[in-house]
Coordinates of C-alpha atoms in Angstrom, one line a residue:
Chain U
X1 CA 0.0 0.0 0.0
X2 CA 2.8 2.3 0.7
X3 CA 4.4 1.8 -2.5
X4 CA 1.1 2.7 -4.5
X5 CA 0.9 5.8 -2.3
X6 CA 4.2 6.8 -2.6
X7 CA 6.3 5.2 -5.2
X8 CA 9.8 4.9 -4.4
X9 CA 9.7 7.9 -2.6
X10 CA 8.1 6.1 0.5
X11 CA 10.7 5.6 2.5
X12 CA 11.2 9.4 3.0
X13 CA 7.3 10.4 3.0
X14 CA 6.3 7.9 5.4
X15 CA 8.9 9.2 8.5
X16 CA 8.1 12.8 7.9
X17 CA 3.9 11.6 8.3
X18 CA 5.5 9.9 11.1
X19 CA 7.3 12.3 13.1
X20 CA 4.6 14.6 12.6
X21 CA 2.2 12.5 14.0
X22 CA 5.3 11.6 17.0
X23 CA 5.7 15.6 17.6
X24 CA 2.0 16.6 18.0
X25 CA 0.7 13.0 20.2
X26 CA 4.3 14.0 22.4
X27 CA 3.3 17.7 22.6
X28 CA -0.4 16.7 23.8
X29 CA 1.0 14.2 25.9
X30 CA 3.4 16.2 28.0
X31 CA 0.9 19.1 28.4
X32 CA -2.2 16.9 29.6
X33 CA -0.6 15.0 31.5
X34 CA 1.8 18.1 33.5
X35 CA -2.5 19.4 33.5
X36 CA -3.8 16.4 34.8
X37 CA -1.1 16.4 37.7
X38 CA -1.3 19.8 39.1
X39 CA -5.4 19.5 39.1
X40 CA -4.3 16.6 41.4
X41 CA -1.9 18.2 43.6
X42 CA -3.9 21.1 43.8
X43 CA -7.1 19.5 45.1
X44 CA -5.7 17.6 47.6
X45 CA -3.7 20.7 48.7
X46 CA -6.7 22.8 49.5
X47 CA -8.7 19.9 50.8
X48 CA -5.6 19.4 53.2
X49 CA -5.8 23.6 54.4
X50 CA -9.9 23.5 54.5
X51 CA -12.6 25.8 55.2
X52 CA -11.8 29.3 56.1
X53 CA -8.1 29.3 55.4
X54 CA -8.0 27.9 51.8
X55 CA -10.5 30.3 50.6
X56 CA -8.5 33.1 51.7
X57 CA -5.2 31.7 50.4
X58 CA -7.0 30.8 46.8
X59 CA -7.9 34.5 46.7
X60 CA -4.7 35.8 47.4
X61 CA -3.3 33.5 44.4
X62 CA -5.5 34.8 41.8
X63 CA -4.6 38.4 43.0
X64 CA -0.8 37.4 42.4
X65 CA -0.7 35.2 39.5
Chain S
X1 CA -8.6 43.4 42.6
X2 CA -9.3 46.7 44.2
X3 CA -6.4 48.0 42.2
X4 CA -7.2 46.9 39.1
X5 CA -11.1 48.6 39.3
X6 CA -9.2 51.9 40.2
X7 CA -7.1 51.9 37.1
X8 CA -8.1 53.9 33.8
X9 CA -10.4 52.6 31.6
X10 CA -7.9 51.8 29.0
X11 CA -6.1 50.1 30.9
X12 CA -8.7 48.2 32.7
X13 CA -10.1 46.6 29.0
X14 CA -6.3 45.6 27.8
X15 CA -5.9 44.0 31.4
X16 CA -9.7 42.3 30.5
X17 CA -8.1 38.8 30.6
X18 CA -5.3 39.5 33.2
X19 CA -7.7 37.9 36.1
X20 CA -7.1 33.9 35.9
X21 CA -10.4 32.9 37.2
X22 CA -11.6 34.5 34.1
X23 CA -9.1 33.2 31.3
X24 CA -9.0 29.6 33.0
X25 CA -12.9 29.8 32.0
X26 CA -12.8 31.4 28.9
X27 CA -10.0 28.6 27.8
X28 CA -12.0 25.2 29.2
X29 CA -14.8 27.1 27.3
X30 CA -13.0 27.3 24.0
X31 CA -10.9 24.2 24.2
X32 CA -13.4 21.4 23.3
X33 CA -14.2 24.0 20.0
X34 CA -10.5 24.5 19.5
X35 CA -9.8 20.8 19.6
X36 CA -12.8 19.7 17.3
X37 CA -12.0 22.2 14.4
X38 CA -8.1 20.8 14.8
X39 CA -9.1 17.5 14.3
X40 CA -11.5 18.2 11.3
X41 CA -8.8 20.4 9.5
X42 CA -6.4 17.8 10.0
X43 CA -8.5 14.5 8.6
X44 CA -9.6 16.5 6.0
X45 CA -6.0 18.0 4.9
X46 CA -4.6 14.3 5.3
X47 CA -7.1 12.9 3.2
X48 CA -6.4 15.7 0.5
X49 CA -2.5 15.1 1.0
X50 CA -2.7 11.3 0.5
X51 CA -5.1 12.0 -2.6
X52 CA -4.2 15.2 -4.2
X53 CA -2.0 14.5 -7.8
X54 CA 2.2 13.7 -7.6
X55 CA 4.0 16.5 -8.9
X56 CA 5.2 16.9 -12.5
X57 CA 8.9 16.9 -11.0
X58 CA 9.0 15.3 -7.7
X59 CA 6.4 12.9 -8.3
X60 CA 5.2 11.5 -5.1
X61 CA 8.0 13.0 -2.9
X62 CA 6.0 15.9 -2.9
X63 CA 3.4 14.8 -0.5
X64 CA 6.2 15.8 1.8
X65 CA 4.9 19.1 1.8
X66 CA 2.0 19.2 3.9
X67 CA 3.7 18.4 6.6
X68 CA 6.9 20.4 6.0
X69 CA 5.4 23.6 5.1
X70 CA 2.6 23.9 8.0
X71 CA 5.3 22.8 10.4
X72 CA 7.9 25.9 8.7
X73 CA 5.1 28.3 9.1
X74 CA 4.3 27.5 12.9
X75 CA 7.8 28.0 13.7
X76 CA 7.4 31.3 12.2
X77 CA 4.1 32.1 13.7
X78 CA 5.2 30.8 16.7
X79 CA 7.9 32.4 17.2
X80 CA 6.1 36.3 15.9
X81 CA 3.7 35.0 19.2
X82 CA 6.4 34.5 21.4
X83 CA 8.0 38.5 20.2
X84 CA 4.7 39.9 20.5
X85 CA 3.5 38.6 24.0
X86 CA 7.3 39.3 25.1
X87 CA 7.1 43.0 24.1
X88 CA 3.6 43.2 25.4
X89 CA 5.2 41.6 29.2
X90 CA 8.1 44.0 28.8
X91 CA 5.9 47.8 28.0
X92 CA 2.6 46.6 29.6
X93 CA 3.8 44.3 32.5
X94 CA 0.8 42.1 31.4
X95 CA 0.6 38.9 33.5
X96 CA -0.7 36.2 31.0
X97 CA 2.0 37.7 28.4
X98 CA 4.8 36.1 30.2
X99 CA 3.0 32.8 31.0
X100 CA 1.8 33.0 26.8
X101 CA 5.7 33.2 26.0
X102 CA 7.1 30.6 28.3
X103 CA 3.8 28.7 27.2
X104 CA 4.8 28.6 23.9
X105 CA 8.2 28.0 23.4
X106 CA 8.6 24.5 23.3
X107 CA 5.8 24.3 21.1
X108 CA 7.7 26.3 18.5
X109 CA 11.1 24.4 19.5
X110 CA 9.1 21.4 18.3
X111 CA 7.7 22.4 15.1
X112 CA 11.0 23.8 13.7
X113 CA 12.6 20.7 14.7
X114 CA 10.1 19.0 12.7
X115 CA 10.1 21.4 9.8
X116 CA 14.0 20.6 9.4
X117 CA 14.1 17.0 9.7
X118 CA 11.3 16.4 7.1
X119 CA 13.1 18.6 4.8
X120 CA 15.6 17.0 5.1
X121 CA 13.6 13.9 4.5
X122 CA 12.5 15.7 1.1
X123 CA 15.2 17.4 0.2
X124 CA 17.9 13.8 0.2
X125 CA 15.8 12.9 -2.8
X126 CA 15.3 16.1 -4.5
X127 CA 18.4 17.7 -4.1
X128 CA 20.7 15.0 -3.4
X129 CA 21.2 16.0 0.1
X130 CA 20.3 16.0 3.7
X131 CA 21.8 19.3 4.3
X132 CA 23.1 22.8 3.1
X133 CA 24.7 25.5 5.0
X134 CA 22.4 27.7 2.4
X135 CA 20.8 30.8 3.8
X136 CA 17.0 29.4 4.5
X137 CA 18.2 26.2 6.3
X138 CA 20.8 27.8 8.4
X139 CA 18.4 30.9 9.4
X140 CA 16.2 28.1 10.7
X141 CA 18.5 26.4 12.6
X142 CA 19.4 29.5 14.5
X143 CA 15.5 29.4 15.1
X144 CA 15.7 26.3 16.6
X145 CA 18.7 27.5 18.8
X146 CA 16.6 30.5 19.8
X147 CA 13.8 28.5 21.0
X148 CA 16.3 26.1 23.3
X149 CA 17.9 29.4 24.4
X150 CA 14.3 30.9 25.5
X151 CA 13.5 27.9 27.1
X152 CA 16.9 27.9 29.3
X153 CA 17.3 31.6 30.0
X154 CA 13.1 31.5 31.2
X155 CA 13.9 28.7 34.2
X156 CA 17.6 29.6 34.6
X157 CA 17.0 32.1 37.7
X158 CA 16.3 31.8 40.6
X159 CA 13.7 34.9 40.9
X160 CA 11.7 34.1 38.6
X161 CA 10.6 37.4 37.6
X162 CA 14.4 38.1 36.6
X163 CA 14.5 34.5 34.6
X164 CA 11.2 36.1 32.4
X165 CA 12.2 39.5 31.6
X166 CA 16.0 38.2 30.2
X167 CA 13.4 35.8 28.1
X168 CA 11.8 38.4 26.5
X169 CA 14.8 40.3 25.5
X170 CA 16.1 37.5 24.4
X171 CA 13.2 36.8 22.3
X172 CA 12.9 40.3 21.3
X173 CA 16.5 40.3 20.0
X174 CA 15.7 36.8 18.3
X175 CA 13.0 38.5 16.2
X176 CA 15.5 39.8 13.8
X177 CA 15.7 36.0 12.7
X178 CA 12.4 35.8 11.0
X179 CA 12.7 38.2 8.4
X180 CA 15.6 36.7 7.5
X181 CA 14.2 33.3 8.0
X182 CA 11.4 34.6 5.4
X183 CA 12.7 36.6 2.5
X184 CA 16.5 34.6 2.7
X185 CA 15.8 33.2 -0.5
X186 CA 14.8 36.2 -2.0
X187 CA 17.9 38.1 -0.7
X188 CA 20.4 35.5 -1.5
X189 CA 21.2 32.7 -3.8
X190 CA 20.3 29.6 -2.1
X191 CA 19.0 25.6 -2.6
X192 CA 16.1 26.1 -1.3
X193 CA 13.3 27.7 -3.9
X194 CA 11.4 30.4 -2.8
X195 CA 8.0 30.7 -1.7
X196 CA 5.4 29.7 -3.8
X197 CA 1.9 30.5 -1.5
X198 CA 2.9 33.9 0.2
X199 CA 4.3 35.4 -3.2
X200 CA 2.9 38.3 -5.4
X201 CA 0.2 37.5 -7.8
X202 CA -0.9 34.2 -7.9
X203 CA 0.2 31.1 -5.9
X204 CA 2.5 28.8 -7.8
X205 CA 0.6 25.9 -7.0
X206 CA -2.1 24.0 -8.7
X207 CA -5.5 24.6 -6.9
X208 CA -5.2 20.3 -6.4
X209 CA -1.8 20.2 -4.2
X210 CA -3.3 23.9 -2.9
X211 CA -6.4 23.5 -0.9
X212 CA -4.7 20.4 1.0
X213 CA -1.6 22.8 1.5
X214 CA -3.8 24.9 3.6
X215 CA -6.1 23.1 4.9
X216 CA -2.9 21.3 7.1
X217 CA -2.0 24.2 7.8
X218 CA -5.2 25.3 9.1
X219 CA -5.1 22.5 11.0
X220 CA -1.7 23.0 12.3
X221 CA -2.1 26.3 13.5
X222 CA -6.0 25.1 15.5
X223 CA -3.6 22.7 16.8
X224 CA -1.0 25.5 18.2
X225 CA -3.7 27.4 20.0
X226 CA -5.2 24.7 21.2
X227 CA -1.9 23.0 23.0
X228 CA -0.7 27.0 23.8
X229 CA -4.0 27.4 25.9
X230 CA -3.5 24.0 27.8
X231 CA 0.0 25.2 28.5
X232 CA -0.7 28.5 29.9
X233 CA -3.6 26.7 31.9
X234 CA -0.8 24.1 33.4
X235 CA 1.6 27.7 34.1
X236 CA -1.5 29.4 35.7
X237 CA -2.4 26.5 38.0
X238 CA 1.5 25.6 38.7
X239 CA 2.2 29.3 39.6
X240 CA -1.5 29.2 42.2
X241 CA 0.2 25.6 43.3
X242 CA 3.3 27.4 44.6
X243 CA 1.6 30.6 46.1
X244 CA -0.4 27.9 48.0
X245 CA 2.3 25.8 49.5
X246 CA 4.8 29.2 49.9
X247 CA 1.3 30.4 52.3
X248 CA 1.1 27.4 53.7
X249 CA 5.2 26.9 54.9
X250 CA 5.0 30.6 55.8
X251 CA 1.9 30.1 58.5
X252 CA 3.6 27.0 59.7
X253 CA 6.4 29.9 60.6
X254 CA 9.1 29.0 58.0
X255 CA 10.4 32.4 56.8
X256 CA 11.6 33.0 53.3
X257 CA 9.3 30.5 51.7
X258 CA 7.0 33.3 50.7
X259 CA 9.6 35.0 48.4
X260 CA 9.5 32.7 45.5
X261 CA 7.4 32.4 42.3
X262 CA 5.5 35.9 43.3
X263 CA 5.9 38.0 40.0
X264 CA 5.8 41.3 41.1
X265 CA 3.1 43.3 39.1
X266 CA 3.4 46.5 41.3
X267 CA 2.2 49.3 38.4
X268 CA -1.2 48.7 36.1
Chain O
X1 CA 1.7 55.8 35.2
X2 CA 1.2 56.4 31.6
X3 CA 4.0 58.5 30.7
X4 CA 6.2 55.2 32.0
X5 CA 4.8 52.3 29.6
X6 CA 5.3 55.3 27.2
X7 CA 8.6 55.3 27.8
X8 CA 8.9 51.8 27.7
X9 CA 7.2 51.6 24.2
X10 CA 9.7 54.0 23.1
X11 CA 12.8 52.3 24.4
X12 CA 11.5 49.0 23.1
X13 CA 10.7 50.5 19.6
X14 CA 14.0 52.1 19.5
X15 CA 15.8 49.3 20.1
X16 CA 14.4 47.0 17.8
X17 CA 14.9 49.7 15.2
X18 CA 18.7 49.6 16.3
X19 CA 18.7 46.1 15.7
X20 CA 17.2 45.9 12.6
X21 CA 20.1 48.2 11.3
X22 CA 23.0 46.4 12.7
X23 CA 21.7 43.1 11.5
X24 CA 21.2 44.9 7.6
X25 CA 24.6 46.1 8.0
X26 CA 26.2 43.1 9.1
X27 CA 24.3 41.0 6.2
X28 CA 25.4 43.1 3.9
X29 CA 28.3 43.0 4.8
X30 CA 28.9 39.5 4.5
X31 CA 26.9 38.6 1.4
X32 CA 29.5 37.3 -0.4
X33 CA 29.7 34.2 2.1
X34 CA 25.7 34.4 2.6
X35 CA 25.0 33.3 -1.1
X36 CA 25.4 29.9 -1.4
X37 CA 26.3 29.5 -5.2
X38 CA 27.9 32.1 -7.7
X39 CA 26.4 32.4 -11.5
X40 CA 28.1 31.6 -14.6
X41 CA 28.4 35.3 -15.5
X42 CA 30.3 36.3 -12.6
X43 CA 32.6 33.1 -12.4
X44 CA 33.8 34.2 -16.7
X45 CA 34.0 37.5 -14.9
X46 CA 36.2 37.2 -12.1
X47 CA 39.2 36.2 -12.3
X48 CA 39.1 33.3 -10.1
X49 CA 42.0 31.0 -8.6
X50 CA 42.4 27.6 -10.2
X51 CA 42.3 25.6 -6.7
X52 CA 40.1 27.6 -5.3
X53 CA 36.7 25.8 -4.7
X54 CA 33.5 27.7 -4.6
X55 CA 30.1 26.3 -5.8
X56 CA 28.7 27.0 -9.3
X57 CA 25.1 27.3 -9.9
X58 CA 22.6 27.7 -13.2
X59 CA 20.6 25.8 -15.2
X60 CA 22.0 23.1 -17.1
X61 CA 21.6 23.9 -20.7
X62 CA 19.7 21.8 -23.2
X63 CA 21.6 19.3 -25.3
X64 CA 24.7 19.9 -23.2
X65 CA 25.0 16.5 -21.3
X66 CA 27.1 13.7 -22.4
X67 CA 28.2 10.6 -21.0
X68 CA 31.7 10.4 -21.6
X69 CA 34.6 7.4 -20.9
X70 CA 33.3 4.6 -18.4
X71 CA 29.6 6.2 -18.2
X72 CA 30.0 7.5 -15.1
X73 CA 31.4 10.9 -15.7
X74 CA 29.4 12.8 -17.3
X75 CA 29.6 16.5 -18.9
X76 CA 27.5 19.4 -19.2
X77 CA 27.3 23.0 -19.7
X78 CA 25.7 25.4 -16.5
X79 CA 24.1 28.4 -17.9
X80 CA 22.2 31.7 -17.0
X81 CA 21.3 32.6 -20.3
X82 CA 24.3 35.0 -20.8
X83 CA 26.9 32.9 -20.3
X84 CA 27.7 28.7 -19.7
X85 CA 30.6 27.1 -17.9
X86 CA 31.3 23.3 -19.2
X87 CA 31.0 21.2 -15.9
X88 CA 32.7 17.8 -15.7
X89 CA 31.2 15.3 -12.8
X90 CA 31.6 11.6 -12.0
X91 CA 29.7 10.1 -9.5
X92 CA 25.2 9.8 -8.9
X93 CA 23.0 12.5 -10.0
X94 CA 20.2 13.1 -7.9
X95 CA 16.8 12.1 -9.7
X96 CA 16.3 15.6 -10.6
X97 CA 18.7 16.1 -12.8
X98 CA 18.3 17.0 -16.0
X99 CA 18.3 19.2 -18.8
X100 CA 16.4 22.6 -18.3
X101 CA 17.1 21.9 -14.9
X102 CA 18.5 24.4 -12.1
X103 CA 21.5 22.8 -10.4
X104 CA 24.2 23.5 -7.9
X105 CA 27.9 21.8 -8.8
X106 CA 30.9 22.1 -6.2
X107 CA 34.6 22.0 -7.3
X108 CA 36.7 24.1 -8.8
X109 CA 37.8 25.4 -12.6
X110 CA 40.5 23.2 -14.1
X111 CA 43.6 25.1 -16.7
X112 CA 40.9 24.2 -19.5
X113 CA 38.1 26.6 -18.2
X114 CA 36.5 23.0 -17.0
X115 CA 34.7 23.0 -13.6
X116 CA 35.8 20.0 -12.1
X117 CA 32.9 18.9 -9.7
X118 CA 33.0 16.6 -6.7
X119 CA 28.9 17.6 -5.7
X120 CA 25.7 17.9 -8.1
X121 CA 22.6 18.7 -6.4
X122 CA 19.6 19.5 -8.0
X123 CA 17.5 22.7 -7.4
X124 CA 14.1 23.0 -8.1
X125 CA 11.4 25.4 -8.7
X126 CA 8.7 26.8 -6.5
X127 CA 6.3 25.4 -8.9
X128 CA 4.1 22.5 -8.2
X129 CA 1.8 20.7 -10.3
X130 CA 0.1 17.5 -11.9
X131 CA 1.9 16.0 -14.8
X132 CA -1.0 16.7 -16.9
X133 CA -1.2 20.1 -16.1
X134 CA 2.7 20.4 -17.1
X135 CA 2.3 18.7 -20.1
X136 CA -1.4 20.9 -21.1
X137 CA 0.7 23.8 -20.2
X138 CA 3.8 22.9 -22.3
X139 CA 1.5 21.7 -25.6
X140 CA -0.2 25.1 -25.8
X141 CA 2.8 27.0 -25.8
X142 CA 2.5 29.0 -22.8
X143 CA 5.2 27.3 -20.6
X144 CA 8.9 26.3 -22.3
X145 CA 9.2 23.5 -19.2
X146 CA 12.0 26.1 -17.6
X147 CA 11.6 29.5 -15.5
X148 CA 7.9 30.5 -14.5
X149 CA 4.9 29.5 -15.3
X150 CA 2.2 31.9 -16.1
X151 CA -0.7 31.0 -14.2
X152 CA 0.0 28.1 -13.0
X153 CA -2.3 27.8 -10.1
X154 CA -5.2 29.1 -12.5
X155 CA -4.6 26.3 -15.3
X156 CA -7.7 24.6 -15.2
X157 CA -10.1 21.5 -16.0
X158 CA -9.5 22.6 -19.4
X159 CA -6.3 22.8 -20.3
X160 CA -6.5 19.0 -18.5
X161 CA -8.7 17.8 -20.8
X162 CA -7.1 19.2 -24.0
X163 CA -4.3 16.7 -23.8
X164 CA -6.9 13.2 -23.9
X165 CA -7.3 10.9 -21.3
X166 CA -7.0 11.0 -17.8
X167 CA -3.4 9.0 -17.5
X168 CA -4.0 9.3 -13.5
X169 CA -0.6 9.1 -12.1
X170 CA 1.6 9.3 -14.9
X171 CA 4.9 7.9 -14.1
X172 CA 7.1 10.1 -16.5
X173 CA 8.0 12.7 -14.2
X174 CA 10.9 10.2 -12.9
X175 CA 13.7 9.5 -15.6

């Protein structure tokens, strides 16, 4: 199939579909994953402060960030 | 907050999106949008790759295009992102322009990686080489150098505050590059050919190798702002992580643990 | 408040406008090791060394290549239109080459005027487009198959049709 596609050129067109594919599932990888961490770590940060105290401290990180 | 409302109105509508709460909402609202339309682009430009006519010349190597080209123009556009949001942090102090340029970088370090290995990938057959020192393909390794060089100078501080504003210059100073990057093969003699889309007067490409062209590249650059507004979400939520546990360590009575990762915005 | 982003947008703007002229300076400056190939008017020209390698670009001119001795040197003239340099070369050509064809040769001139090469690499056009529309283009006359094509993008269904038969994917592009 990959020689009807792309004659004898298919051993350079296939690796560049290839990396491509590599660079963008890597990208969206890296960045949902780091996403799905902090979610984590910050959930259980403010469950561990509670009540009064972590919705003072949450306000005084939006002010800052 | 309370400074913010006191500020004039100008500056109140250009710092619109400066409040986190607000652009963390506006971005999950976007996002599943964002992603669709990237994913639509991008099967319908593969299809039209995989089926759009060999070239009279290059035959079937040219397919390598639609993935070379979109990838050469992100690392452009990418980069002119990065410039902008740095000169925007630099005269404005805005605070999502930093996290959009450290946010970023990568991204582009990625795509201009990718842009040279596939043409090298193409040009080995074409050409009869992997590589030139020609003026296009070593303007776009400095590119690549550029990016790595804004991604080290951003988390080589310790105050990070410091670490972002020697980014921007940095990036700033970079700019320069893309012009050259762009018109190199107009300016000098080189291997490369020179642009056949962004030319005067008509594209020199049939509308059949055309419309898949820039349809991956549509697809490309959906993809970009998609992945650039996760990014600045995981910077937003890693910089309210460390104002957390710096409050936290300070009311246990640890001094100092309060003076990192606090940009300091004091004018607006 | 004001007056200081002001300030700031003028530093900025100032400096970048700096930087702009030093890096136009210091391109210009250096252009003659920026341009990757020279042209064969300016190598007839100059007066250039006999061991002194530098790469030669052009197109190579129609009915100029020959196969000569073992078959794999072969010879051919590099032209601009004004002027052609005779290139001698053993060793593979990439699949572009060909007559009509732009190419880039790397060596040096030999006491015959002959640029001895050790490099051919082929350099093509910023044109793209189906075989048929190449050879549509080429049998009306409004294309000599070298330099650009008028309208490329804009030569239609018709033209298509004109040369009979959808061939598909014609496999005469590759010789």
């Amino acid at each position: 199939m990959g020689n009807e596609l792309f004659g004898e050129y298919a051993a350079y067109v296939w690796p560049s579909y290839g990396l491509t594919l590599l660079v963008m599932v890597g990208l969206l990888a890296v960045s949902l994953t780091r996403l799905k961490r902090l979610k984590r770590d910050l959930r259980a940060l403010e469950q561990a402060q509670g009540g009064r105290r972590r919705r003072r401290s949450a306000a005084d990180a939006d002010e800052e960030a | 907050m309370s400074t913010q409302a006191a500020a004039p109105r100008k500056t109140r509508s250009l710092h619109r999106f400066a409040n986190p709460g607000r652009f963390l909402r506006l971005a999950d609202a976007t996002l599943p949008w964002l992603w669709m339309a990237c994913a639509l682009a991008l099967a319908v430009g593969l299809v039209g790759a995989f089926t759009a006519p060999v070239d009279y010349q290059q035959g079937a190597s040219v397919r390598i295009m639609y993935v070379h080209v979109p990838a050469a123009w992100l690392a452009m556009f990418t980069y002119t992102t990065i410039a902008v949001a740095s000169a925007v942090a630099l005269v404005w102090r805005h605070p999502l322009a930093d996290l959009a340029a450290r946010a970023a970088s990568p991204v582009g370090a990625s795509f201009t990686l990718l842009c040279l290995v596939t043409g090298s990938l193409w040009g080995k057959p074409m050409w009869g080489t992997w590589w030139v020192w020609d003026a296009r393909l070593t303007s776009v390794l400095v590119l690549f150098f550029l990016y790595l060089g804004h991604m080290a100078i951003a988390n080589a501080f310790d105050d990070a505050g410091r670490g972002r504003r020697a980014a921007a210059i940095l990036a700033l100073v970079g700019f320069v590059n893309v012009p050259i990057i762009k018109f190199s093969v107009d300016w000098w003699n080189t291997l490369h050919q020179t642009a056949s889309v962004s030319r005067i007067g008509a594209p020199a490409i049939h509308s059949s190798m055309l419309w898949p062209l820039l349809t991956m590249a549509l697809g490309f650059t959906l993809f970009f702002a998609a992945i650039l507004l996760v990014r600045m979400k995981n910077e937003l939520l890693g910089q309210r992580l460390r104002n957390l546990r710096a409050a936290s360590l300070q009311r246990r009575g640890e001094p100092g643990a309060a003076a990192t990762g606090q940009p300091a915005h004091a004018e607006s | 408040m004001r007056s200081r982003k002001k300030k700031r947008l003028s530093l900025l703007a100032c400096g970048m406008l700096a930087l702009a002229g030093a890096a136009a300076l210091t391109l210009s400056a250096f252009e003659d090791n920026i341009v990757f190939f020279h042209g064969p008017t300016e190598v007839v020209q100059k007066d250039i060394p006999l061991d002194r390698r530098f790469r030669l670009g052009g197109l190579v001119q129609e009915g100029s290549v020959e196969k000569v001795g073992d078959g794999a040197t072969v010879t051919f003239k590099v032209t601009d239109g004004a002027n052609a340099v005779p290139v001698r070369y053993r060793g593979i050509l990439p699949d572009l080459f060909r007559e009509g064809q732009g190419v880039v040769t790397h060596g040096s001139l030999n006491r015959q005027g002959v640029f001895v090469a050790d490099e051919v690499l082929a350099k093509h056009d910023e044109n793209y487009m189906p075989p048929e529309v190449a050879q549509a283009l080429k049998k009306s006359g409004r294309w000599e198959g070298d330099g650009p094509i008028p309208g490329a993008a804009e030569a239609d269904a018709a033209d298509t049709d004109a040369i009979n038969g959808k061939s598909g994917l014609d496999t005469s592009y590759t010789n």
